[in-house]
N, C-alpha and C. Protein backbone atom coordinates (compact mmCIF):
# COMPACT_ATOMS: atom_id res chain seq x y z
N ASN A 1 11.91 -5.96 22.09
CA ASN A 1 12.63 -5.30 21.00
C ASN A 1 11.73 -5.13 19.76
N TRP A 2 10.44 -4.92 19.97
CA TRP A 2 9.47 -4.79 18.87
C TRP A 2 9.85 -3.65 17.92
N ARG A 3 10.20 -2.50 18.46
CA ARG A 3 10.55 -1.36 17.61
C ARG A 3 11.76 -1.69 16.73
N GLU A 4 12.78 -2.28 17.31
CA GLU A 4 13.98 -2.62 16.56
C GLU A 4 13.69 -3.64 15.46
N ARG A 5 12.83 -4.60 15.77
CA ARG A 5 12.46 -5.61 14.76
C ARG A 5 11.70 -4.96 13.60
N ASN A 6 10.82 -4.01 13.89
CA ASN A 6 10.09 -3.30 12.84
C ASN A 6 11.02 -2.43 12.01
N ASP A 7 11.97 -1.76 12.68
CA ASP A 7 12.98 -0.97 11.95
C ASP A 7 13.77 -1.86 11.00
N ALA A 8 14.19 -3.03 11.48
CA ALA A 8 14.97 -3.95 10.65
C ALA A 8 14.15 -4.45 9.46
N PHE A 9 12.86 -4.72 9.67
CA PHE A 9 11.99 -5.17 8.58
C PHE A 9 11.92 -4.10 7.49
N ILE A 10 11.65 -2.85 7.88
CA ILE A 10 11.56 -1.76 6.90
C ILE A 10 12.92 -1.51 6.25
N ASP A 11 14.01 -1.62 7.00
CA ASP A 11 15.35 -1.47 6.40
C ASP A 11 15.57 -2.50 5.30
N SER A 12 15.10 -3.73 5.51
CA SER A 12 15.26 -4.77 4.48
C SER A 12 14.43 -4.44 3.25
N ILE A 13 13.23 -3.90 3.45
CA ILE A 13 12.39 -3.49 2.32
C ILE A 13 13.05 -2.32 1.58
N ARG A 14 13.56 -1.35 2.33
CA ARG A 14 14.24 -0.19 1.73
C ARG A 14 15.43 -0.64 0.89
N THR A 15 16.21 -1.59 1.40
CA THR A 15 17.37 -2.09 0.68
C THR A 15 16.93 -2.76 -0.62
N GLU A 16 15.88 -3.57 -0.57
CA GLU A 16 15.38 -4.23 -1.76
C GLU A 16 14.84 -3.23 -2.79
N THR A 17 14.31 -2.11 -2.31
CA THR A 17 13.75 -1.09 -3.20
C THR A 17 14.84 -0.41 -4.04
N GLY A 18 16.00 -0.23 -3.45
CA GLY A 18 17.09 0.41 -4.18
C GLY A 18 16.76 1.85 -4.53
N GLU A 19 16.95 2.21 -5.78
CA GLU A 19 16.74 3.59 -6.24
C GLU A 19 15.41 3.79 -6.95
N ASN A 20 14.45 2.92 -6.71
CA ASN A 20 13.13 3.03 -7.34
C ASN A 20 12.24 3.94 -6.52
N TYR A 21 12.11 5.19 -6.94
CA TYR A 21 11.29 6.17 -6.22
C TYR A 21 10.20 6.70 -7.13
N LEU A 22 9.00 6.92 -6.54
CA LEU A 22 7.90 7.57 -7.25
C LEU A 22 7.51 8.81 -6.45
N VAL A 23 7.43 9.94 -7.11
CA VAL A 23 6.98 11.18 -6.46
C VAL A 23 5.96 11.81 -7.39
N TRP A 24 4.85 12.26 -6.83
CA TRP A 24 3.82 12.91 -7.60
C TRP A 24 3.37 14.13 -6.83
N ARG A 25 3.58 15.28 -7.38
CA ARG A 25 3.30 16.53 -6.68
C ARG A 25 1.93 17.11 -6.99
N SER A 26 1.10 16.44 -7.80
CA SER A 26 -0.22 16.95 -8.14
C SER A 26 -1.30 15.92 -7.86
N PRO A 27 -1.45 15.48 -6.62
CA PRO A 27 -2.40 14.39 -6.36
C PRO A 27 -3.87 14.78 -6.44
N ALA A 28 -4.17 16.06 -6.63
CA ALA A 28 -5.58 16.48 -6.67
C ALA A 28 -6.18 16.32 -8.06
N THR A 29 -5.47 15.71 -8.98
CA THR A 29 -5.96 15.54 -10.34
C THR A 29 -5.84 14.07 -10.76
N ARG A 30 -6.71 13.65 -11.65
CA ARG A 30 -6.62 12.29 -12.19
C ARG A 30 -5.73 12.24 -13.42
N VAL A 31 -5.19 13.37 -13.84
CA VAL A 31 -4.35 13.44 -15.03
C VAL A 31 -3.04 12.70 -14.75
N THR A 32 -2.72 11.76 -15.61
CA THR A 32 -1.54 10.93 -15.36
C THR A 32 -0.26 11.55 -15.88
N THR A 33 -0.34 12.55 -16.75
CA THR A 33 0.88 13.14 -17.28
C THR A 33 1.66 13.88 -16.20
N ASP A 34 1.01 14.21 -15.08
CA ASP A 34 1.70 14.88 -13.98
C ASP A 34 2.68 13.96 -13.27
N LEU A 35 2.57 12.66 -13.49
CA LEU A 35 3.44 11.73 -12.80
C LEU A 35 4.90 11.89 -13.22
N GLY A 36 5.13 12.13 -14.50
CA GLY A 36 6.51 12.27 -14.96
C GLY A 36 7.32 11.02 -14.72
N GLN A 37 6.70 9.87 -14.71
CA GLN A 37 7.37 8.61 -14.40
C GLN A 37 7.11 7.60 -15.51
N THR A 38 8.03 6.67 -15.64
CA THR A 38 7.75 5.53 -16.50
C THR A 38 6.84 4.59 -15.71
N PRO A 39 6.08 3.76 -16.37
CA PRO A 39 5.16 2.87 -15.64
C PRO A 39 5.92 1.97 -14.66
N MET A 40 5.25 1.65 -13.57
CA MET A 40 5.83 0.75 -12.58
C MET A 40 5.93 -0.65 -13.17
N GLU A 41 7.01 -1.33 -12.84
CA GLU A 41 7.17 -2.72 -13.23
C GLU A 41 6.44 -3.58 -12.22
N LEU A 42 5.59 -4.49 -12.69
CA LEU A 42 4.82 -5.35 -11.79
C LEU A 42 5.75 -6.16 -10.89
N GLY A 43 5.39 -6.22 -9.61
CA GLY A 43 6.14 -7.02 -8.65
C GLY A 43 7.42 -6.41 -8.15
N LYS A 44 7.75 -5.21 -8.61
CA LYS A 44 8.99 -4.54 -8.19
C LYS A 44 8.67 -3.50 -7.12
N LEU A 45 9.50 -3.43 -6.10
CA LEU A 45 9.27 -2.48 -5.01
C LEU A 45 9.64 -1.06 -5.41
N TYR A 46 8.82 -0.10 -4.95
CA TYR A 46 9.07 1.32 -5.16
C TYR A 46 8.88 2.05 -3.84
N ALA A 47 9.67 3.09 -3.63
CA ALA A 47 9.49 3.98 -2.49
C ALA A 47 8.61 5.12 -2.96
N ILE A 48 7.57 5.42 -2.20
CA ILE A 48 6.62 6.47 -2.57
C ILE A 48 6.60 7.49 -1.45
N GLU A 49 6.87 8.73 -1.81
CA GLU A 49 6.94 9.81 -0.82
C GLU A 49 5.59 10.03 -0.15
N VAL A 50 5.62 10.13 1.16
CA VAL A 50 4.44 10.48 1.94
C VAL A 50 4.52 12.00 2.12
N GLN A 51 3.73 12.73 1.34
CA GLN A 51 3.92 14.17 1.24
C GLN A 51 3.55 14.93 2.49
N ASP A 52 2.77 14.32 3.39
CA ASP A 52 2.50 15.00 4.66
C ASP A 52 3.29 14.33 5.77
N GLY A 53 4.35 13.59 5.40
CA GLY A 53 5.11 12.84 6.37
C GLY A 53 6.51 13.37 6.63
N GLY A 54 6.77 14.62 6.27
CA GLY A 54 8.10 15.18 6.52
C GLY A 54 8.34 15.36 8.00
N THR A 55 9.54 15.07 8.43
CA THR A 55 9.92 15.23 9.82
C THR A 55 11.27 15.94 9.86
N SER A 56 11.77 16.18 11.04
CA SER A 56 13.10 16.77 11.15
C SER A 56 14.16 15.84 10.57
N ALA A 57 13.82 14.56 10.43
CA ALA A 57 14.75 13.60 9.84
C ALA A 57 14.69 13.62 8.31
N GLY A 58 13.79 14.42 7.73
CA GLY A 58 13.68 14.50 6.27
C GLY A 58 12.41 13.88 5.75
N LEU A 59 12.42 13.56 4.47
CA LEU A 59 11.25 12.98 3.81
C LEU A 59 10.98 11.57 4.33
N GLU A 60 9.72 11.19 4.29
CA GLU A 60 9.30 9.85 4.72
C GLU A 60 8.72 9.11 3.50
N TYR A 61 8.88 7.80 3.51
CA TYR A 61 8.43 6.98 2.40
C TYR A 61 7.64 5.77 2.89
N THR A 62 6.74 5.32 2.03
CA THR A 62 6.08 4.03 2.14
C THR A 62 6.58 3.22 0.96
N TYR A 63 6.60 1.91 1.08
CA TYR A 63 7.14 1.05 0.04
C TYR A 63 6.00 0.20 -0.52
N ALA A 64 5.97 0.07 -1.85
CA ALA A 64 4.84 -0.61 -2.47
C ALA A 64 5.25 -1.33 -3.73
N LYS A 65 4.48 -2.36 -4.05
CA LYS A 65 4.62 -3.01 -5.35
C LYS A 65 3.22 -3.24 -5.91
N LYS A 66 3.13 -3.00 -7.20
CA LYS A 66 1.87 -3.25 -7.90
C LYS A 66 1.86 -4.71 -8.32
N LEU A 67 0.79 -5.42 -7.97
CA LEU A 67 0.67 -6.83 -8.32
C LEU A 67 -0.20 -7.06 -9.54
N VAL A 68 -1.19 -6.19 -9.75
CA VAL A 68 -2.07 -6.26 -10.91
C VAL A 68 -2.20 -4.84 -11.46
N ASP A 69 -1.98 -4.69 -12.76
CA ASP A 69 -2.03 -3.38 -13.41
C ASP A 69 -3.36 -3.22 -14.14
N ASN A 70 -3.88 -2.00 -14.18
CA ASN A 70 -5.07 -1.68 -14.97
C ASN A 70 -4.90 -0.28 -15.54
N PRO A 71 -4.18 -0.16 -16.65
CA PRO A 71 -3.92 1.18 -17.21
C PRO A 71 -5.18 1.93 -17.63
N ASP A 72 -6.30 1.22 -17.79
CA ASP A 72 -7.56 1.87 -18.16
C ASP A 72 -8.41 2.24 -16.96
N GLY A 73 -7.94 1.91 -15.75
CA GLY A 73 -8.69 2.23 -14.54
C GLY A 73 -8.63 3.72 -14.23
N THR A 74 -9.48 4.15 -13.33
CA THR A 74 -9.53 5.55 -12.91
C THR A 74 -8.56 5.76 -11.75
N ARG A 75 -7.71 6.77 -11.88
CA ARG A 75 -6.76 7.09 -10.82
C ARG A 75 -7.52 7.55 -9.58
N LEU A 76 -7.09 7.08 -8.40
CA LEU A 76 -7.75 7.43 -7.15
C LEU A 76 -7.29 8.79 -6.65
N LEU A 77 -8.21 9.52 -6.04
CA LEU A 77 -7.92 10.79 -5.38
C LEU A 77 -8.16 10.63 -3.88
N ALA A 78 -7.58 11.51 -3.10
CA ALA A 78 -7.77 11.47 -1.65
C ALA A 78 -9.23 11.68 -1.28
N THR A 79 -10.00 12.31 -2.14
CA THR A 79 -11.41 12.61 -1.86
C THR A 79 -12.34 11.45 -2.24
N ASP A 80 -11.79 10.37 -2.81
CA ASP A 80 -12.62 9.25 -3.28
C ASP A 80 -12.96 8.27 -2.16
N ASN A 81 -14.15 7.70 -2.25
CA ASN A 81 -14.54 6.52 -1.50
C ASN A 81 -14.48 5.37 -2.49
N VAL A 82 -13.84 4.27 -2.09
CA VAL A 82 -13.56 3.18 -3.02
C VAL A 82 -13.94 1.85 -2.40
N GLU A 83 -14.53 0.97 -3.22
CA GLU A 83 -14.77 -0.40 -2.78
C GLU A 83 -13.45 -1.15 -2.84
N MET A 84 -13.09 -1.83 -1.73
CA MET A 84 -11.82 -2.54 -1.70
C MET A 84 -11.91 -3.80 -0.86
N PHE A 85 -11.07 -4.73 -1.25
CA PHE A 85 -10.73 -5.84 -0.38
C PHE A 85 -9.36 -5.49 0.18
N TYR A 86 -9.14 -5.81 1.45
CA TYR A 86 -7.84 -5.49 2.05
C TYR A 86 -7.49 -6.54 3.09
N TYR A 87 -6.19 -6.67 3.31
CA TYR A 87 -5.67 -7.63 4.28
C TYR A 87 -4.45 -6.98 4.92
N GLY A 88 -4.50 -6.75 6.23
CA GLY A 88 -3.41 -6.09 6.94
C GLY A 88 -2.73 -7.02 7.91
N THR A 89 -1.38 -7.03 7.86
CA THR A 89 -0.61 -7.87 8.78
C THR A 89 0.52 -7.07 9.42
N LEU A 90 0.96 -7.57 10.56
CA LEU A 90 2.16 -7.08 11.22
C LEU A 90 3.37 -7.80 10.63
N ILE A 91 4.59 -7.40 11.03
CA ILE A 91 5.79 -8.01 10.44
C ILE A 91 5.94 -9.49 10.75
N ASN A 92 5.27 -9.96 11.79
CA ASN A 92 5.33 -11.39 12.14
C ASN A 92 4.24 -12.20 11.44
N GLY A 93 3.50 -11.57 10.53
CA GLY A 93 2.46 -12.25 9.77
C GLY A 93 1.10 -12.29 10.44
N VAL A 94 0.99 -11.75 11.64
CA VAL A 94 -0.30 -11.75 12.36
C VAL A 94 -1.24 -10.76 11.69
N GLU A 95 -2.43 -11.24 11.31
CA GLU A 95 -3.44 -10.37 10.70
C GLU A 95 -4.06 -9.49 11.78
N PHE A 96 -4.14 -8.19 11.50
CA PHE A 96 -4.80 -7.27 12.44
C PHE A 96 -6.10 -6.73 11.88
N ASP A 97 -6.32 -6.84 10.57
CA ASP A 97 -7.55 -6.33 9.97
C ASP A 97 -7.66 -6.88 8.55
N GLY A 98 -8.87 -6.90 8.03
CA GLY A 98 -9.05 -7.31 6.66
C GLY A 98 -10.41 -7.90 6.39
N ASN A 99 -10.70 -8.05 5.10
CA ASN A 99 -11.98 -8.64 4.70
C ASN A 99 -11.80 -9.75 3.67
N PHE A 100 -10.55 -10.23 3.50
CA PHE A 100 -10.28 -11.43 2.71
C PHE A 100 -8.91 -11.96 3.10
N ASP A 101 -8.58 -13.16 2.65
CA ASP A 101 -7.30 -13.78 2.99
C ASP A 101 -6.30 -13.47 1.88
N GLY A 102 -5.58 -12.35 2.06
CA GLY A 102 -4.63 -11.91 1.06
C GLY A 102 -3.20 -12.21 1.44
N TYR A 103 -2.29 -11.42 0.88
CA TYR A 103 -0.86 -11.58 1.15
C TYR A 103 -0.45 -10.67 2.29
N GLY A 104 0.54 -11.12 3.05
CA GLY A 104 0.99 -10.38 4.21
C GLY A 104 2.49 -10.15 4.22
N ALA A 105 2.98 -9.72 5.36
CA ALA A 105 4.37 -9.34 5.53
C ALA A 105 5.34 -10.47 5.25
N LEU A 106 4.95 -11.70 5.50
CA LEU A 106 5.88 -12.82 5.34
C LEU A 106 5.85 -13.45 3.95
N ASP A 107 4.91 -13.06 3.10
CA ASP A 107 4.81 -13.63 1.75
C ASP A 107 5.86 -13.00 0.84
N GLN A 108 6.67 -13.86 0.21
CA GLN A 108 7.75 -13.36 -0.65
C GLN A 108 7.55 -13.73 -2.11
N ASP A 109 7.14 -14.93 -2.39
CA ASP A 109 7.00 -15.37 -3.78
C ASP A 109 5.55 -15.29 -4.22
N ILE A 110 5.11 -14.07 -4.48
CA ILE A 110 3.72 -13.84 -4.88
C ILE A 110 3.64 -13.94 -6.40
N PRO A 111 2.79 -14.82 -6.93
CA PRO A 111 2.68 -14.94 -8.39
C PRO A 111 2.10 -13.65 -8.98
N LEU A 112 2.57 -13.28 -10.16
CA LEU A 112 2.06 -12.07 -10.81
C LEU A 112 0.94 -12.39 -11.79
N ASP A 113 0.59 -13.64 -11.92
CA ASP A 113 -0.55 -14.05 -12.73
C ASP A 113 -1.79 -14.00 -11.83
N PRO A 114 -2.74 -13.10 -12.10
CA PRO A 114 -3.92 -12.97 -11.24
C PRO A 114 -4.67 -14.28 -11.02
N ALA A 115 -4.63 -15.18 -11.98
CA ALA A 115 -5.35 -16.45 -11.84
C ALA A 115 -4.69 -17.35 -10.79
N GLN A 116 -3.42 -17.14 -10.49
CA GLN A 116 -2.70 -17.96 -9.52
C GLN A 116 -2.61 -17.30 -8.14
N MET A 117 -3.09 -16.08 -8.01
CA MET A 117 -3.02 -15.35 -6.74
C MET A 117 -4.12 -15.79 -5.79
N LYS A 118 -3.88 -15.51 -4.49
CA LYS A 118 -4.97 -15.59 -3.52
C LYS A 118 -5.93 -14.46 -3.88
N ASN A 119 -7.19 -14.76 -4.05
CA ASN A 119 -8.15 -13.75 -4.43
C ASN A 119 -9.36 -13.80 -3.50
N PRO A 120 -10.10 -12.69 -3.42
CA PRO A 120 -11.34 -12.71 -2.63
C PRO A 120 -12.27 -13.80 -3.17
N THR A 121 -13.02 -14.40 -2.26
CA THR A 121 -13.97 -15.43 -2.65
C THR A 121 -15.37 -14.83 -2.74
N ASP A 122 -16.32 -15.62 -3.17
CA ASP A 122 -17.71 -15.18 -3.24
C ASP A 122 -18.27 -14.87 -1.86
N PHE A 123 -17.63 -15.39 -0.81
CA PHE A 123 -18.09 -15.18 0.55
C PHE A 123 -17.50 -13.90 1.18
N ASP A 124 -16.52 -13.31 0.53
CA ASP A 124 -15.89 -12.08 1.04
C ASP A 124 -16.67 -10.86 0.56
N GLU A 125 -16.79 -9.87 1.42
CA GLU A 125 -17.52 -8.64 1.10
C GLU A 125 -16.54 -7.48 1.02
N PRO A 126 -16.58 -6.69 -0.07
CA PRO A 126 -15.70 -5.52 -0.12
C PRO A 126 -16.14 -4.46 0.90
N ALA A 127 -15.19 -3.64 1.30
CA ALA A 127 -15.47 -2.51 2.19
C ALA A 127 -15.41 -1.24 1.36
N THR A 128 -16.22 -0.25 1.73
CA THR A 128 -16.10 1.06 1.12
C THR A 128 -15.22 1.90 2.04
N MET A 129 -14.10 2.38 1.49
CA MET A 129 -13.11 3.09 2.28
C MET A 129 -12.82 4.45 1.66
N SER A 130 -12.54 5.43 2.52
CA SER A 130 -12.16 6.77 2.08
C SER A 130 -10.64 6.81 1.94
N VAL A 131 -10.15 7.09 0.74
CA VAL A 131 -8.71 7.13 0.52
C VAL A 131 -8.06 8.14 1.46
N GLY A 132 -8.64 9.32 1.59
CA GLY A 132 -8.08 10.37 2.45
C GLY A 132 -8.25 10.10 3.93
N GLY A 133 -9.05 9.12 4.30
CA GLY A 133 -9.25 8.79 5.70
C GLY A 133 -8.29 7.72 6.21
N MET A 134 -7.39 7.26 5.35
CA MET A 134 -6.45 6.22 5.75
C MET A 134 -5.18 6.84 6.33
N ILE A 135 -4.39 6.02 7.00
CA ILE A 135 -3.12 6.54 7.52
C ILE A 135 -2.29 7.07 6.36
N GLY A 136 -1.47 8.09 6.63
CA GLY A 136 -0.72 8.78 5.58
C GLY A 136 0.09 7.86 4.70
N GLY A 137 0.70 6.83 5.29
CA GLY A 137 1.51 5.92 4.51
C GLY A 137 0.73 5.13 3.48
N VAL A 138 -0.56 4.98 3.66
CA VAL A 138 -1.42 4.29 2.69
C VAL A 138 -2.06 5.30 1.75
N GLU A 139 -2.53 6.40 2.29
CA GLU A 139 -3.22 7.42 1.48
C GLU A 139 -2.39 7.85 0.28
N TRP A 140 -1.11 8.12 0.48
CA TRP A 140 -0.28 8.64 -0.62
C TRP A 140 0.03 7.57 -1.65
N VAL A 141 0.15 6.34 -1.24
CA VAL A 141 0.37 5.26 -2.22
C VAL A 141 -0.87 5.07 -3.07
N LEU A 142 -2.04 5.03 -2.44
CA LEU A 142 -3.26 4.78 -3.20
C LEU A 142 -3.57 5.86 -4.22
N GLN A 143 -3.00 7.05 -4.06
CA GLN A 143 -3.19 8.09 -5.06
C GLN A 143 -2.36 7.84 -6.31
N HIS A 144 -1.51 6.82 -6.29
CA HIS A 144 -0.81 6.36 -7.49
C HIS A 144 -1.57 5.21 -8.15
N ALA A 145 -2.56 4.67 -7.46
CA ALA A 145 -3.26 3.47 -7.92
C ALA A 145 -4.49 3.82 -8.76
N ARG A 146 -4.99 2.80 -9.43
CA ARG A 146 -6.19 2.92 -10.27
C ARG A 146 -7.18 1.83 -9.88
N THR A 147 -8.43 2.07 -10.23
CA THR A 147 -9.44 1.04 -10.02
C THR A 147 -9.02 -0.21 -10.81
N GLY A 148 -9.33 -1.37 -10.24
CA GLY A 148 -9.00 -2.62 -10.90
C GLY A 148 -7.58 -3.11 -10.66
N GLU A 149 -6.80 -2.39 -9.86
CA GLU A 149 -5.43 -2.80 -9.59
C GLU A 149 -5.32 -3.48 -8.22
N ARG A 150 -4.17 -4.09 -8.02
CA ARG A 150 -3.86 -4.72 -6.72
C ARG A 150 -2.46 -4.27 -6.31
N TRP A 151 -2.35 -3.82 -5.05
CA TRP A 151 -1.09 -3.30 -4.53
C TRP A 151 -0.77 -3.94 -3.19
N LEU A 152 0.52 -4.19 -2.96
CA LEU A 152 1.03 -4.63 -1.67
C LEU A 152 1.85 -3.45 -1.12
N ILE A 153 1.47 -2.97 0.07
CA ILE A 153 2.05 -1.75 0.63
C ILE A 153 2.69 -2.06 1.98
N TYR A 154 3.93 -1.58 2.16
CA TYR A 154 4.67 -1.73 3.41
C TYR A 154 4.79 -0.36 4.05
N VAL A 155 4.20 -0.18 5.23
CA VAL A 155 4.10 1.12 5.87
C VAL A 155 5.00 1.17 7.12
N PRO A 156 6.04 2.01 7.12
CA PRO A 156 6.83 2.19 8.34
C PRO A 156 5.98 2.80 9.44
N TYR A 157 6.29 2.51 10.68
CA TYR A 157 5.45 2.99 11.78
C TYR A 157 5.37 4.51 11.85
N ASN A 158 6.41 5.22 11.40
CA ASN A 158 6.38 6.68 11.51
C ASN A 158 5.38 7.34 10.55
N VAL A 159 4.88 6.62 9.55
CA VAL A 159 3.80 7.13 8.69
C VAL A 159 2.58 6.23 8.80
N GLY A 160 2.54 5.45 9.89
CA GLY A 160 1.40 4.61 10.23
C GLY A 160 0.80 5.10 11.52
N TYR A 161 0.82 4.26 12.54
CA TYR A 161 0.27 4.65 13.84
C TYR A 161 1.34 5.19 14.80
N GLY A 162 2.60 5.18 14.39
CA GLY A 162 3.66 5.79 15.17
C GLY A 162 3.91 5.11 16.50
N ALA A 163 4.13 5.93 17.52
CA ALA A 163 4.46 5.45 18.87
C ALA A 163 3.22 5.09 19.67
N SER A 164 2.05 5.10 19.03
CA SER A 164 0.80 4.79 19.72
C SER A 164 0.25 3.44 19.25
N SER A 165 -0.42 2.76 20.15
CA SER A 165 -1.15 1.54 19.77
C SER A 165 -2.48 1.96 19.17
N SER A 166 -3.03 1.08 18.32
CA SER A 166 -4.35 1.31 17.74
C SER A 166 -5.04 -0.03 17.60
N GLY A 167 -6.03 -0.28 18.45
CA GLY A 167 -6.71 -1.58 18.42
C GLY A 167 -5.73 -2.69 18.70
N SER A 168 -5.62 -3.64 17.77
CA SER A 168 -4.71 -4.77 17.95
C SER A 168 -3.32 -4.51 17.36
N VAL A 169 -3.05 -3.26 16.97
CA VAL A 169 -1.75 -2.90 16.42
C VAL A 169 -0.90 -2.27 17.52
N PRO A 170 0.20 -2.92 17.91
CA PRO A 170 1.06 -2.35 18.94
C PRO A 170 1.79 -1.10 18.43
N ALA A 171 2.24 -0.27 19.36
CA ALA A 171 3.05 0.90 19.01
C ALA A 171 4.29 0.45 18.25
N TYR A 172 4.79 1.32 17.38
CA TYR A 172 6.01 1.09 16.58
C TYR A 172 5.87 -0.07 15.61
N SER A 173 4.66 -0.30 15.11
CA SER A 173 4.44 -1.41 14.19
C SER A 173 4.51 -0.97 12.73
N ALA A 174 5.39 -1.62 11.97
CA ALA A 174 5.34 -1.52 10.51
C ALA A 174 4.17 -2.39 10.07
N LEU A 175 3.45 -1.95 9.06
CA LEU A 175 2.25 -2.64 8.61
C LEU A 175 2.39 -3.05 7.15
N THR A 176 1.78 -4.16 6.79
CA THR A 176 1.72 -4.59 5.40
C THR A 176 0.25 -4.72 5.02
N PHE A 177 -0.12 -4.13 3.89
CA PHE A 177 -1.50 -4.20 3.39
C PHE A 177 -1.51 -4.75 1.97
N ASP A 178 -2.44 -5.64 1.71
CA ASP A 178 -2.74 -6.13 0.37
C ASP A 178 -4.09 -5.52 0.01
N PHE A 179 -4.11 -4.65 -1.01
CA PHE A 179 -5.34 -3.98 -1.45
C PHE A 179 -5.74 -4.45 -2.84
N VAL A 180 -6.98 -4.92 -2.97
CA VAL A 180 -7.60 -5.21 -4.26
C VAL A 180 -8.61 -4.10 -4.46
N ILE A 181 -8.34 -3.22 -5.41
CA ILE A 181 -9.10 -1.97 -5.56
C ILE A 181 -10.25 -2.16 -6.54
N GLY A 182 -11.45 -1.87 -6.06
CA GLY A 182 -12.64 -1.97 -6.88
C GLY A 182 -13.01 -0.61 -7.47
N ASP A 183 -14.29 -0.37 -7.54
CA ASP A 183 -14.80 0.86 -8.15
C ASP A 183 -14.90 2.00 -7.18
N ILE A 184 -14.86 3.21 -7.71
CA ILE A 184 -15.10 4.41 -6.92
C ILE A 184 -16.61 4.46 -6.63
N VAL A 185 -16.94 4.74 -5.39
CA VAL A 185 -18.33 4.78 -4.96
C VAL A 185 -18.80 6.24 -5.04
N GLU A 186 -19.79 6.49 -5.85
CA GLU A 186 -20.35 7.84 -5.99
C GLU A 186 -21.38 8.06 -4.90
N ASP A 187 -21.37 9.26 -4.33
CA ASP A 187 -22.34 9.60 -3.27
C ASP A 187 -23.72 9.80 -3.84
């Protein structure tokens, strides 16, 4: 019943999100006035539209909370390559990918004080990742993010890997990612 368990996990996240939605129709610009939104409240869940994720069932969303804010950071674009630390888990807490020991699907009481959070160590190495090369459920959320921020993202399987397995990720898997966003890497 893996699919049903993943559906139930995302349903619980959706319920907790309530009416907190973020939509941005101009992701090709770093201009923040296009957001038309009040700033996100730290630690609060938001539903973010996956703009290439429309199906016959309607719009698709990924759910995210900002853990560390950096209003002076540079907004990410789909065309950016970014240095990041990341930690990916399945709904049962099993890590499937990552380069540091971050927060996962089962973590609920995450401190909002960066000094009290699990953070990358001196032994962890950041990865350079292409924002536009990520699964749709992550790509659209990261275009709301800025350098120097930290986000926890919950990706439903229909905007993740879907009905297909990928490496150690089984089909129909909802994914949780903890991203610590570094600098944009210039070519």
